[in-house]
PDB file of C-alpha atoms and ligand atoms in Angstrom:
ATOM      1  CA  MET A 361      64.750  67.346 133.916  1.00  0.00           C
ATOM      2  CA  VAL A 362      66.816  69.990 135.641  1.00  0.00           C
ATOM      3  CA  GLU A 363      64.315  72.752 134.919  1.00  0.00           C
ATOM      4  CA  GLN A 364      61.870  71.014 137.262  1.00  0.00           C
ATOM      5  CA  HIS A 365      64.465  71.135 140.057  1.00  0.00           C
ATOM      6  CA  LEU A 366      64.615  74.907 139.625  1.00  0.00           C
ATOM      7  CA  ALA A 367      61.012  75.471 140.581  1.00  0.00           C
ATOM      8  CA  THR A 368      59.838  79.039 141.042  1.00  0.00           C
ATOM      9  CA  THR A 369      57.993  80.802 143.804  1.00  0.00           C
ATOM     10  CA  GLY A 370      54.989  82.297 142.067  1.00  0.00           C
ATOM     11  CA  ASP A 371      55.026  82.973 138.358  1.00  0.00           C
ATOM     12  CA  PRO A 372      55.674  86.544 137.296  1.00  0.00           C
ATOM     13  CA  VAL A 373      55.023  85.780 133.640  1.00  0.00           C
ATOM     14  CA  ASP A 374      51.208  85.768 133.864  1.00  0.00           C
ATOM     15  CA  GLY A 375      51.320  89.252 135.387  1.00  0.00           C
ATOM     16  CA  VAL A 376      53.602  90.508 132.634  1.00  0.00           C
ATOM     17  CA  LEU A 377      51.302  89.049 129.979  1.00  0.00           C
ATOM     18  CA  ALA A 378      48.248  90.697 131.533  1.00  0.00           C
ATOM     19  CA  GLY A 379      50.120  94.022 131.487  1.00  0.00           C
ATOM     20  CA  LEU A 380      51.052  93.576 127.834  1.00  0.00           C
ATOM     21  CA  ALA A 381      47.474  92.696 126.915  1.00  0.00           C
ATOM     22  CA  ARG A 382      46.291  95.798 128.723  1.00  0.00           C
ATOM     23  CA  ALA A 383      48.882  97.904 126.868  1.00  0.00           C
ATOM     24  CA  CYS A 384      47.592  96.458 123.588  1.00  0.00           C
ATOM     25  CA  SER A 385      43.985  97.191 124.399  1.00  0.00           C
ATOM     26  CA  ARG A 386      42.623  99.849 122.125  1.00  0.00           C
ATOM     27  CA  ALA A 387      39.935 100.892 124.587  1.00  0.00           C
ATOM     28  CA  ASP A 388      40.517 103.687 127.086  1.00  0.00           C
ATOM     29  CA  ARG A 389      41.593 101.955 130.290  1.00  0.00           C
ATOM     30  CA  PRO A 390      43.422 102.836 133.479  1.00  0.00           C
ATOM     31  CA  ALA A 391      47.158 102.327 133.035  1.00  0.00           C
ATOM     32  CA  ALA A 392      47.721 100.769 136.457  1.00  0.00           C
ATOM     33  CA  GLY A 393      46.155  98.060 138.579  1.00  0.00           C
ATOM     34  CA  PRO A 394      45.296  94.472 137.711  1.00  0.00           C
ATOM     35  CA  ALA A 395      43.151  93.835 134.674  1.00  0.00           C
ATOM     36  CA  GLU A 396      39.666  92.664 135.627  1.00  0.00           C
ATOM     37  CA  PRO A 397      38.202  89.524 134.017  1.00  0.00           C
ATOM     38  CA  GLY A 398      36.565  90.292 130.694  1.00  0.00           C
ATOM     39  CA  THR A 399      37.945  93.815 130.344  1.00  0.00           C
ATOM     40  CA  LEU A 400      40.447  93.273 127.558  1.00  0.00           C
ATOM     41  CA  ALA A 401      38.079  92.449 124.699  1.00  0.00           C
ATOM     42  CA  ALA A 402      39.414  93.057 121.191  1.00  0.00           C
ATOM     43  CA  VAL A 403      43.018  92.232 122.080  1.00  0.00           C
ATOM     44  CA  ARG A 404      44.194  89.565 119.654  1.00  0.00           C
ATOM     45  CA  VAL A 405      46.683  87.026 120.980  1.00  0.00           C
ATOM     46  CA  LEU A 406      48.513  84.260 119.113  1.00  0.00           C
ATOM     47  CA  ASP A 407      50.148  81.604 121.335  1.00  0.00           C
ATOM     48  CA  VAL A 408      52.625  79.712 119.160  1.00  0.00           C
ATOM     49  CA  GLY A 409      53.421  76.277 120.573  1.00  0.00           C
ATOM     50  CA  GLY A 410      50.876  77.142 123.235  1.00  0.00           C
ATOM     51  CA  GLY A 411      50.267  73.523 124.243  1.00  0.00           C
ATOM     52  CA  SER A 412      47.357  72.946 126.586  1.00  0.00           C
ATOM     53  CA  GLY A 413      46.677  76.640 127.141  1.00  0.00           C
ATOM     54  CA  THR A 414      48.163  77.397 130.542  1.00  0.00           C
ATOM     55  CA  ARG A 415      48.878  80.937 129.307  1.00  0.00           C
ATOM     56  CA  ALA A 416      46.171  81.218 126.679  1.00  0.00           C
ATOM     57  CA  VAL A 417      43.176  80.514 128.903  1.00  0.00           C
ATOM     58  CA  PRO A 418      44.010  83.124 131.578  1.00  0.00           C
ATOM     59  CA  LEU A 419      44.375  85.709 128.794  1.00  0.00           C
ATOM     60  CA  ALA A 420      41.007  84.666 127.380  1.00  0.00           C
ATOM     61  CA  VAL A 421      39.502  85.062 130.867  1.00  0.00           C
ATOM     62  CA  LEU A 422      40.694  88.677 130.757  1.00  0.00           C
ATOM     63  CA  GLY A 423      38.757  89.074 127.524  1.00  0.00           C
ATOM     64  CA  CYS A 424      41.440  88.527 124.856  1.00  0.00           C
ATOM     65  CA  SER A 425      40.707  86.503 121.734  1.00  0.00           C
ATOM     66  CA  VAL A 426      43.392  83.828 121.688  1.00  0.00           C
ATOM     67  CA  THR A 427      44.491  81.485 118.912  1.00  0.00           C
ATOM     68  CA  VAL A 428      46.731  78.645 120.018  1.00  0.00           C
ATOM     69  CA  VAL A 429      48.902  77.011 117.370  1.00  0.00           C
ATOM     70  CA  ASP A 430      50.409  73.686 118.323  1.00  0.00           C
ATOM     71  CA  ALA A 431      51.667  70.555 116.613  1.00  0.00           C
ATOM     72  CA  SER A 432      50.071  68.255 119.201  1.00  0.00           C
ATOM     73  CA  VAL A 433      46.442  67.191 118.818  1.00  0.00           C
ATOM     74  CA  ASN A 434      46.439  65.912 122.401  1.00  0.00           C
ATOM     75  CA  SER A 435      47.559  69.268 123.776  1.00  0.00           C
ATOM     76  CA  LEU A 436      44.887  71.032 121.759  1.00  0.00           C
ATOM     77  CA  ALA A 437      42.232  68.667 123.157  1.00  0.00           C
ATOM     78  CA  ILE A 438      43.312  69.587 126.694  1.00  0.00           C
ATOM     79  CA  LEU A 439      43.269  73.263 125.678  1.00  0.00           C
ATOM     80  CA  HIS A 440      39.680  72.877 124.527  1.00  0.00           C
ATOM     81  CA  ARG A 441      38.623  71.324 127.841  1.00  0.00           C
ATOM     82  CA  ARG A 442      40.527  73.952 129.840  1.00  0.00           C
ATOM     83  CA  ALA A 443      38.839  76.753 127.903  1.00  0.00           C
ATOM     84  CA  GLN A 444      35.413  75.158 128.405  1.00  0.00           C
ATOM     85  CA  ASP A 445      35.993  74.738 132.131  1.00  0.00           C
ATOM     86  CA  ALA A 446      36.972  78.417 132.384  1.00  0.00           C
ATOM     87  CA  GLY A 447      33.897  79.474 130.405  1.00  0.00           C
ATOM     88  CA  VAL A 448      35.923  81.049 127.592  1.00  0.00           C
ATOM     89  CA  ALA A 449      35.610  78.477 124.797  1.00  0.00           C
ATOM     90  CA  ASP A 450      34.161  81.215 122.577  1.00  0.00           C
ATOM     91  CA  ARG A 451      37.406  83.208 122.884  1.00  0.00           C
ATOM     92  CA  VAL A 452      39.923  80.391 122.361  1.00  0.00           C
ATOM     93  CA  VAL A 453      40.692  78.724 119.035  1.00  0.00           C
ATOM     94  CA  GLY A 454      43.146  75.850 118.732  1.00  0.00           C
ATOM     95  CA  VAL A 455      44.837  75.128 115.412  1.00  0.00           C
ATOM     96  CA  GLN A 456      47.092  72.204 114.648  1.00  0.00           C
ATOM     97  CA  ALA A 457      49.964  73.558 112.586  1.00  0.00           C
ATOM     98  CA  ASP A 458      53.702  73.963 112.482  1.00  0.00           C
ATOM     99  CA  ALA A 459      55.132  77.027 114.160  1.00  0.00           C
ATOM    100  CA  ASP A 460      56.912  78.248 111.056  1.00  0.00           C
ATOM    101  CA  ARG A 461      53.692  78.082 109.000  1.00  0.00           C
ATOM    102  CA  LEU A 462      51.645  80.833 110.559  1.00  0.00           C
ATOM    103  CA  GLU A 463      50.640  82.663 107.390  1.00  0.00           C
ATOM    104  CA  ALA A 464      47.540  80.481 106.939  1.00  0.00           C
ATOM    105  CA  ILE A 465      46.460  81.137 110.525  1.00  0.00           C
ATOM    106  CA  ALA A 466      47.021  84.844 111.088  1.00  0.00           C
ATOM    107  CA  ALA A 467      47.067  87.613 108.492  1.00  0.00           C
ATOM    108  CA  PRO A 468      50.295  89.608 108.310  1.00  0.00           C
ATOM    109  CA  ALA A 469      50.574  92.322 110.980  1.00  0.00           C
ATOM    110  CA  SER A 470      47.229  91.349 112.521  1.00  0.00           C
ATOM    111  CA  ILE A 471      48.143  90.239 116.052  1.00  0.00           C
ATOM    112  CA  ASP A 472      48.537  92.451 119.123  1.00  0.00           C
ATOM    113  CA  LEU A 473      50.480  90.010 121.299  1.00  0.00           C
ATOM    114  CA  VAL A 474      52.327  86.857 120.256  1.00  0.00           C
ATOM    115  CA  LEU A 475      53.501  84.308 122.813  1.00  0.00           C
ATOM    116  CA  CYS A 476      56.379  81.993 121.992  1.00  0.00           C
ATOM    117  CA  HIS A 477      56.985  80.126 125.246  1.00  0.00           C
ATOM    118  CA  HIS A 478      59.231  77.098 125.584  1.00  0.00           C
ATOM    119  CA  LEU A 479      59.077  76.430 121.878  1.00  0.00           C
ATOM    120  CA  LEU A 480      62.392  77.723 120.545  1.00  0.00           C
ATOM    121  CA  GLU A 481      64.208  75.025 122.558  1.00  0.00           C
ATOM    122  CA  ALA A 482      62.372  72.326 120.605  1.00  0.00           C
ATOM    123  CA  VAL A 483      62.068  73.381 116.963  1.00  0.00           C
ATOM    124  CA  ASP A 484      64.369  72.629 114.016  1.00  0.00           C
ATOM    125  CA  ASP A 485      64.984  76.259 113.125  1.00  0.00           C
ATOM    126  CA  PRO A 486      64.372  78.924 115.780  1.00  0.00           C
ATOM    127  CA  ALA A 487      65.138  81.736 113.317  1.00  0.00           C
ATOM    128  CA  ALA A 488      62.453  80.482 110.922  1.00  0.00           C
ATOM    129  CA  VAL A 489      59.915  80.369 113.753  1.00  0.00           C
ATOM    130  CA  MET A 490      60.823  83.870 114.907  1.00  0.00           C
ATOM    131  CA  GLY A 491      60.551  85.063 111.291  1.00  0.00           C
ATOM    132  CA  ALA A 492      57.044  83.615 111.071  1.00  0.00           C
ATOM    133  CA  VAL A 493      56.144  85.137 114.439  1.00  0.00           C
ATOM    134  CA  VAL A 494      57.290  88.635 113.545  1.00  0.00           C
ATOM    135  CA  ARG A 495      55.268  88.648 110.331  1.00  0.00           C
ATOM    136  CA  THR A 496      52.056  88.142 112.291  1.00  0.00           C
ATOM    137  CA  VAL A 497      52.515  90.924 114.853  1.00  0.00           C
ATOM    138  CA  ARG A 498      51.182  94.392 114.130  1.00  0.00           C
ATOM    139  CA  PRO A 499      53.479  97.424 114.253  1.00  0.00           C
ATOM    140  CA  GLY A 500      53.671  98.438 117.917  1.00  0.00           C
ATOM    141  CA  GLY A 501      52.522  94.970 119.025  1.00  0.00           C
ATOM    142  CA  TYR A 502      54.383  92.750 121.480  1.00  0.00           C
ATOM    143  CA  VAL A 503      56.108  89.374 121.436  1.00  0.00           C
ATOM    144  CA  SER A 504      56.707  87.422 124.663  1.00  0.00           C
ATOM    145  CA  ILE A 505      59.485  84.853 124.431  1.00  0.00           C
ATOM    146  CA  LEU A 506      60.230  82.383 127.210  1.00  0.00           C
ATOM    147  CA  VAL A 507      63.195  80.038 126.864  1.00  0.00           C
ATOM    148  CA  ALA A 508      65.151  77.648 129.058  1.00  0.00           C
ATOM    149  CA  GLY A 509      68.344  79.241 130.344  1.00  0.00           C
ATOM    150  CA  ARG A 510      71.641  77.507 129.762  1.00  0.00           C
ATOM    151  CA  LEU A 511      73.388  78.827 132.878  1.00  0.00           C
ATOM    152  CA  GLY A 512      70.494  77.944 135.168  1.00  0.00           C
ATOM    153  CA  ALA A 513      70.676  74.397 133.861  1.00  0.00           C
ATOM    154  CA  VAL A 514      74.445  74.316 134.490  1.00  0.00           C
ATOM    155  CA  LEU A 515      73.847  75.322 138.104  1.00  0.00           C
ATOM    156  CA  GLY A 516      71.057  72.786 138.533  1.00  0.00           C
ATOM    157  CA  GLN A 517      73.158  69.898 137.234  1.00  0.00           C
ATOM    158  CA  THR A 518      76.143  70.961 139.311  1.00  0.00           C
ATOM    159  CA  MET A 519      74.100  71.091 142.508  1.00  0.00           C
ATOM    160  CA  ALA A 520      72.735  67.639 141.697  1.00  0.00           C
ATOM    161  CA  GLY A 521      76.298  66.319 141.402  1.00  0.00           C
ATOM    162  CA  ARG A 522      76.036  65.672 137.672  1.00  0.00           C
ATOM    163  CA  PHE A 523      79.283  67.405 136.815  1.00  0.00           C
ATOM    164  CA  GLU A 524      79.827  65.954 133.340  1.00  0.00           C
ATOM    165  CA  ALA A 525      76.333  66.994 132.273  1.00  0.00           C
ATOM    166  CA  ALA A 526      76.966  70.452 133.721  1.00  0.00           C
ATOM    167  CA  ARG A 527      80.208  70.770 131.744  1.00  0.00           C
ATOM    168  CA  GLU A 528      78.477  69.677 128.519  1.00  0.00           C
ATOM    169  CA  LEU A 529      75.724  72.230 129.084  1.00  0.00           C
ATOM    170  CA  LEU A 530      78.291  74.936 129.708  1.00  0.00           C
ATOM    171  CA  THR A 531      80.715  74.211 126.889  1.00  0.00           C
ATOM    172  CA  GLY A 532      78.592  72.622 124.150  1.00  0.00           C
ATOM    173  CA  PRO A 533      77.391  74.778 121.267  1.00  0.00           C
ATOM    174  CA  ASP A 534      73.675  74.407 122.007  1.00  0.00           C
ATOM    175  CA  GLY A 535      73.516  74.189 125.787  1.00  0.00           C
ATOM    176  CA  ARG A 536      72.600  70.507 125.779  1.00  0.00           C
ATOM    177  CA  SER A 537      73.779  67.619 127.917  1.00  0.00           C
ATOM    178  CA  GLY A 538      74.169  64.684 125.582  1.00  0.00           C
ATOM    179  CA  ALA A 539      71.850  62.809 123.265  1.00  0.00           C
ATOM    180  CA  ALA A 540      69.381  61.966 126.056  1.00  0.00           C
ATOM    181  CA  ASP A 541      68.695  65.629 126.745  1.00  0.00           C
ATOM    182  CA  THR A 542      65.017  66.357 126.148  1.00  0.00           C
ATOM    183  CA  LEU A 543      65.744  69.827 124.763  1.00  0.00           C
ATOM    184  CA  ARG A 544      67.545  70.604 121.520  1.00  0.00           C
ATOM    185  CA  ARG A 545      69.063  73.795 122.858  1.00  0.00           C
ATOM    186  CA  ARG A 546      69.090  76.272 125.722  1.00  0.00           C
ATOM    187  CA  PHE A 547      69.780  79.962 125.556  1.00  0.00           C
ATOM    188  CA  ASP A 548      71.889  82.519 127.308  1.00  0.00           C
ATOM    189  CA  VAL A 549      70.922  86.183 127.356  1.00  0.00           C
ATOM    190  CA  PRO A 550      73.136  87.313 124.451  1.00  0.00           C
ATOM    191  CA  GLY A 551      71.918  84.396 122.325  1.00  0.00           C
ATOM    192  CA  VAL A 552      68.208  85.042 122.779  1.00  0.00           C
ATOM    193  CA  ARG A 553      68.713  88.798 122.342  1.00  0.00           C
ATOM    194  CA  ALA A 554      70.580  88.171 119.090  1.00  0.00           C
ATOM    195  CA  LEU A 555      67.758  85.985 117.798  1.00  0.00           C
ATOM    196  CA  VAL A 556      65.169  88.649 118.627  1.00  0.00           C
ATOM    197  CA  ASP A 557      67.307  91.399 117.062  1.00  0.00           C
ATOM    198  CA  SER A 558      67.822  89.333 113.909  1.00  0.00           C
ATOM    199  CA  VAL A 559      64.116  89.464 113.013  1.00  0.00           C
ATOM    200  CA  GLY A 560      63.832  93.213 113.570  1.00  0.00           C
ATOM    201  CA  LEU A 561      62.088  93.210 116.950  1.00  0.00           C
ATOM    202  CA  GLN A 562      63.095  95.675 119.662  1.00  0.00           C
ATOM    203  CA  VAL A 563      63.878  94.148 123.042  1.00  0.00           C
ATOM    204  CA  GLU A 564      61.832  95.915 125.713  1.00  0.00           C
ATOM    205  CA  SER A 565      62.920  93.852 128.710  1.00  0.00           C
ATOM    206  CA  VAL A 566      64.786  90.704 129.715  1.00  0.00           C
ATOM    207  CA  SER A 567      64.045  89.089 133.060  1.00  0.00           C
ATOM    208  CA  GLY A 568      64.843  85.846 134.825  1.00  0.00           C
ATOM    209  CA  VAL A 569      62.259  83.366 136.062  1.00  0.00           C
ATOM    210  CA  GLY A 570      63.519  81.002 138.765  1.00  0.00           C
ATOM    211  CA  VAL A 571      66.828  82.691 139.601  1.00  0.00           C
ATOM    212  CA  LEU A 572      67.403  81.808 143.259  1.00  0.00           C
ATOM    213  CA  VAL A 573      64.467  79.749 144.513  1.00  0.00           C
ATOM    214  CA  GLY A 574      65.804  76.545 143.004  1.00  0.00           C
ATOM    215  CA  LEU A 575      69.001  76.950 145.001  1.00  0.00           C
ATOM    216  CA  VAL A 576      67.150  76.770 148.322  1.00  0.00           C
ATOM    217  CA  SER A 577      66.452  73.315 149.736  1.00  0.00           C
ATOM    218  CA  GLY A 578      63.140  72.464 151.350  1.00  0.00           C
ATOM    219  CA  VAL A 579      64.933  72.083 154.709  1.00  0.00           C
ATOM    220  CA  ILE A 580      66.230  75.663 154.573  1.00  0.00           C
ATOM    221  CA  ARG A 581      62.810  76.934 153.477  1.00  0.00           C
ATOM    222  CA  GLN A 582      61.167  75.348 156.481  1.00  0.00           C
ATOM    223  CA  ALA A 583      63.887  75.903 159.091  1.00  0.00           C
ATOM    224  CA  GLY A 584      65.320  79.233 157.989  1.00  0.00           C
ATOM    225  CA  PRO A 585      64.297  82.519 159.601  1.00  0.00           C
ATOM    226  CA  GLY A 586      62.842  83.953 156.382  1.00  0.00           C
ATOM    227  CA  GLY A 587      59.405  82.854 155.226  1.00  0.00           C
ATOM    228  CA  GLU A 588      58.208  82.012 151.733  1.00  0.00           C
ATOM    229  CA  ALA A 589      57.117  85.613 151.319  1.00  0.00           C
ATOM    230  CA  ASP A 590      60.690  86.839 151.913  1.00  0.00           C
ATOM    231  CA  LEU A 591      61.992  84.312 149.407  1.00  0.00           C
ATOM    232  CA  ALA A 592      59.395  85.396 146.861  1.00  0.00           C
ATOM    233  CA  ALA A 593      60.422  89.037 147.325  1.00  0.00           C
ATOM    234  CA  LEU A 594      64.094  88.092 146.900  1.00  0.00           C
ATOM    235  CA  GLU A 595      63.264  86.079 143.777  1.00  0.00           C
ATOM    236  CA  ALA A 596      61.300  88.975 142.297  1.00  0.00           C
ATOM    237  CA  ALA A 597      64.292  91.276 142.774  1.00  0.00           C
ATOM    238  CA  ALA A 598      66.725  88.691 141.402  1.00  0.00           C
ATOM    239  CA  GLY A 599      64.627  88.235 138.282  1.00  0.00           C
ATOM    240  CA  GLN A 600      65.132  91.906 137.444  1.00  0.00           C
ATOM    241  CA  HIS A 601      68.786  92.107 138.466  1.00  0.00           C
ATOM    242  CA  PRO A 602      70.816  92.743 135.302  1.00  0.00           C
ATOM    243  CA  GLU A 603      73.646  90.340 136.178  1.00  0.00           C
ATOM    244  CA  LEU A 604      71.928  87.779 138.399  1.00  0.00           C
ATOM    245  CA  LEU A 605      69.111  87.075 135.957  1.00  0.00           C
ATOM    246  CA  HIS A 606      71.615  85.330 133.680  1.00  0.00           C
ATOM    247  CA  ILE A 607      71.495  82.222 135.927  1.00  0.00           C
ATOM    248  CA  ALA A 608      67.700  81.903 135.826  1.00  0.00           C
ATOM    249  CA  ALA A 609      66.043  78.618 134.943  1.00  0.00           C
ATOM    250  CA  ASP A 610      64.048  80.500 132.291  1.00  0.00           C
ATOM    251  CA  LEU A 611      64.724  83.741 130.445  1.00  0.00           C
ATOM    252  CA  HIS A 612      61.763  85.954 129.584  1.00  0.00           C
ATOM    253  CA  VAL A 613      62.159  88.474 126.791  1.00  0.00           C
ATOM    254  CA  VAL A 614      59.495  91.022 125.930  1.00  0.00           C
ATOM    255  CA  ALA A 615      60.012  92.515 122.481  1.00  0.00           C
ATOM    256  CA  ARG A 616      58.067  94.939 120.353  1.00  0.00           C
ATOM    257  CA  ARG A 617      57.625  95.373 116.643  1.00  0.00           C
ATOM    258  CA  PRO A 618      58.636  98.925 115.800  1.00  0.00           C
ATOM    259  CA  ASP A 619      55.864 101.305 114.811  1.00  0.00           C
ATOM    260  CA  GLY A 620      55.639 102.060 111.121  1.00  0.00           C
ATOM    261  CA  PRO A 621      54.006 100.736 107.976  1.00  0.00           C
ATOM    262  CA  ALA A 622      52.942  97.115 108.243  1.00  0.00           C
TER     263      ALA A 622
HETATM  264  C1  SAM D1770      57.218  72.619 126.306  1.00  0.00           C
HETATM  265  S1  SAM D1770      55.669  72.804 125.530  1.00  0.00           S
HETATM  266  C2  SAM D1770      55.309  74.497 125.924  1.00  0.00           C
HETATM  267  C3  SAM D1770      53.845  74.763 125.970  1.00  0.00           C
HETATM  268  C4  SAM D1770      53.470  76.200 126.376  1.00  0.00           C
HETATM  269  N1  SAM D1770      53.974  77.176 125.398  1.00  0.00           N
HETATM  270  C5  SAM D1770      53.972  76.513 127.753  1.00  0.00           C
HETATM  271  O1  SAM D1770      54.903  77.325 127.884  1.00  0.00           O
HETATM  272  O2  SAM D1770      53.452  75.928 128.712  1.00  0.00           O
HETATM  273  C6  SAM D1770      56.115  72.946 123.809  1.00  0.00           C
HETATM  274  C7  SAM D1770      54.912  72.905 122.910  1.00  0.00           C
HETATM  275  O3  SAM D1770      55.350  73.215 121.592  1.00  0.00           O
HETATM  276  C8  SAM D1770      54.719  72.319 120.686  1.00  0.00           C
HETATM  277  N2  SAM D1770      55.586  72.240 119.502  1.00  0.00           N
HETATM  278  C9  SAM D1770      56.822  71.711 119.421  1.00  0.00           C
HETATM  279  N3  SAM D1770      57.316  71.863 118.176  1.00  0.00           N
HETATM  280  C10 SAM D1770      56.371  72.524 117.462  1.00  0.00           C
HETATM  281  C11 SAM D1770      56.296  72.990 116.135  1.00  0.00           C
HETATM  282  N4  SAM D1770      57.305  72.818 115.273  1.00  0.00           N
HETATM  283  N5  SAM D1770      55.169  73.624 115.731  1.00  0.00           N
HETATM  284  C12 SAM D1770      54.140  73.808 116.602  1.00  0.00           C
HETATM  285  N6  SAM D1770      54.161  73.400 117.886  1.00  0.00           N
HETATM  286  C13 SAM D1770      55.254  72.764 118.315  1.00  0.00           C
HETATM  287  C14 SAM D1770      54.569  71.038 121.453  1.00  0.00           C
HETATM  288  O4  SAM D1770      53.524  70.232 120.929  1.00  0.00           O
HETATM  289  C15 SAM D1770      54.259  71.551 122.854  1.00  0.00           C
HETATM  290  O5  SAM D1770      52.877  71.688 123.074  1.00  0.00           O
END
């Protein structure tokens, strides 16, 4: 899959999530600096399509109470083991359910932070899932959305010499490359923003994950004058660059439910 070709240097998303969890924390805490393990108790997180818990478990380690909703029993079994290994099984609950049926899992307006990562590419109806997501989040709470980027995939296929697939990704309605494509759709920035806007969430930030690192071959990494640290610094800047981020492998949107009556 082309997204694997566009590997990233480091993953900025975990840091963003820790910052959001800290912002959601009702306790009086310092605004800056990394969150210490166990300090974010009482923050309620719902990870929709959370799979095996690669995001959920680190948040639980910080102290959050995390519910993972996923359609896959196998993924939830791995989640359970991962949470046990990290010593946070008491703060992680896995529920097998469909992403657009969240009302039985979380009361309306009860969640501080909802994650919806690499799910909207796979579901039948992304708007229905986002509608279900927004009903669970409390006023002032956050939603983190991570989706595969269409333009990053176009670049990846082009650099691999798969020009027909690149053209299909670029010109097709859903950012797919034929029936064998493992994803049902990919997003560009206007498309994901429109989806977020349509459910009444306010976009707080859009950033790119894997903007430039996938364009650098291993030979250049090893032989070039700049080290991995320089590349990581470049990638971090590119992920925040308002034009360049459009070609990222993944697009990360942080949105907020407006304050007001639930
Ligand atoms: C690509 S994985 C992403 C996992 C995790 N969010 C991450 O970013 O690492 C997609 C996950 O969504 C789940 N999934 C797909 N369709 C779903 C649906 N309609 N309802 C609930 N989960 C679903 C899959 O079982 C899978 O675990």
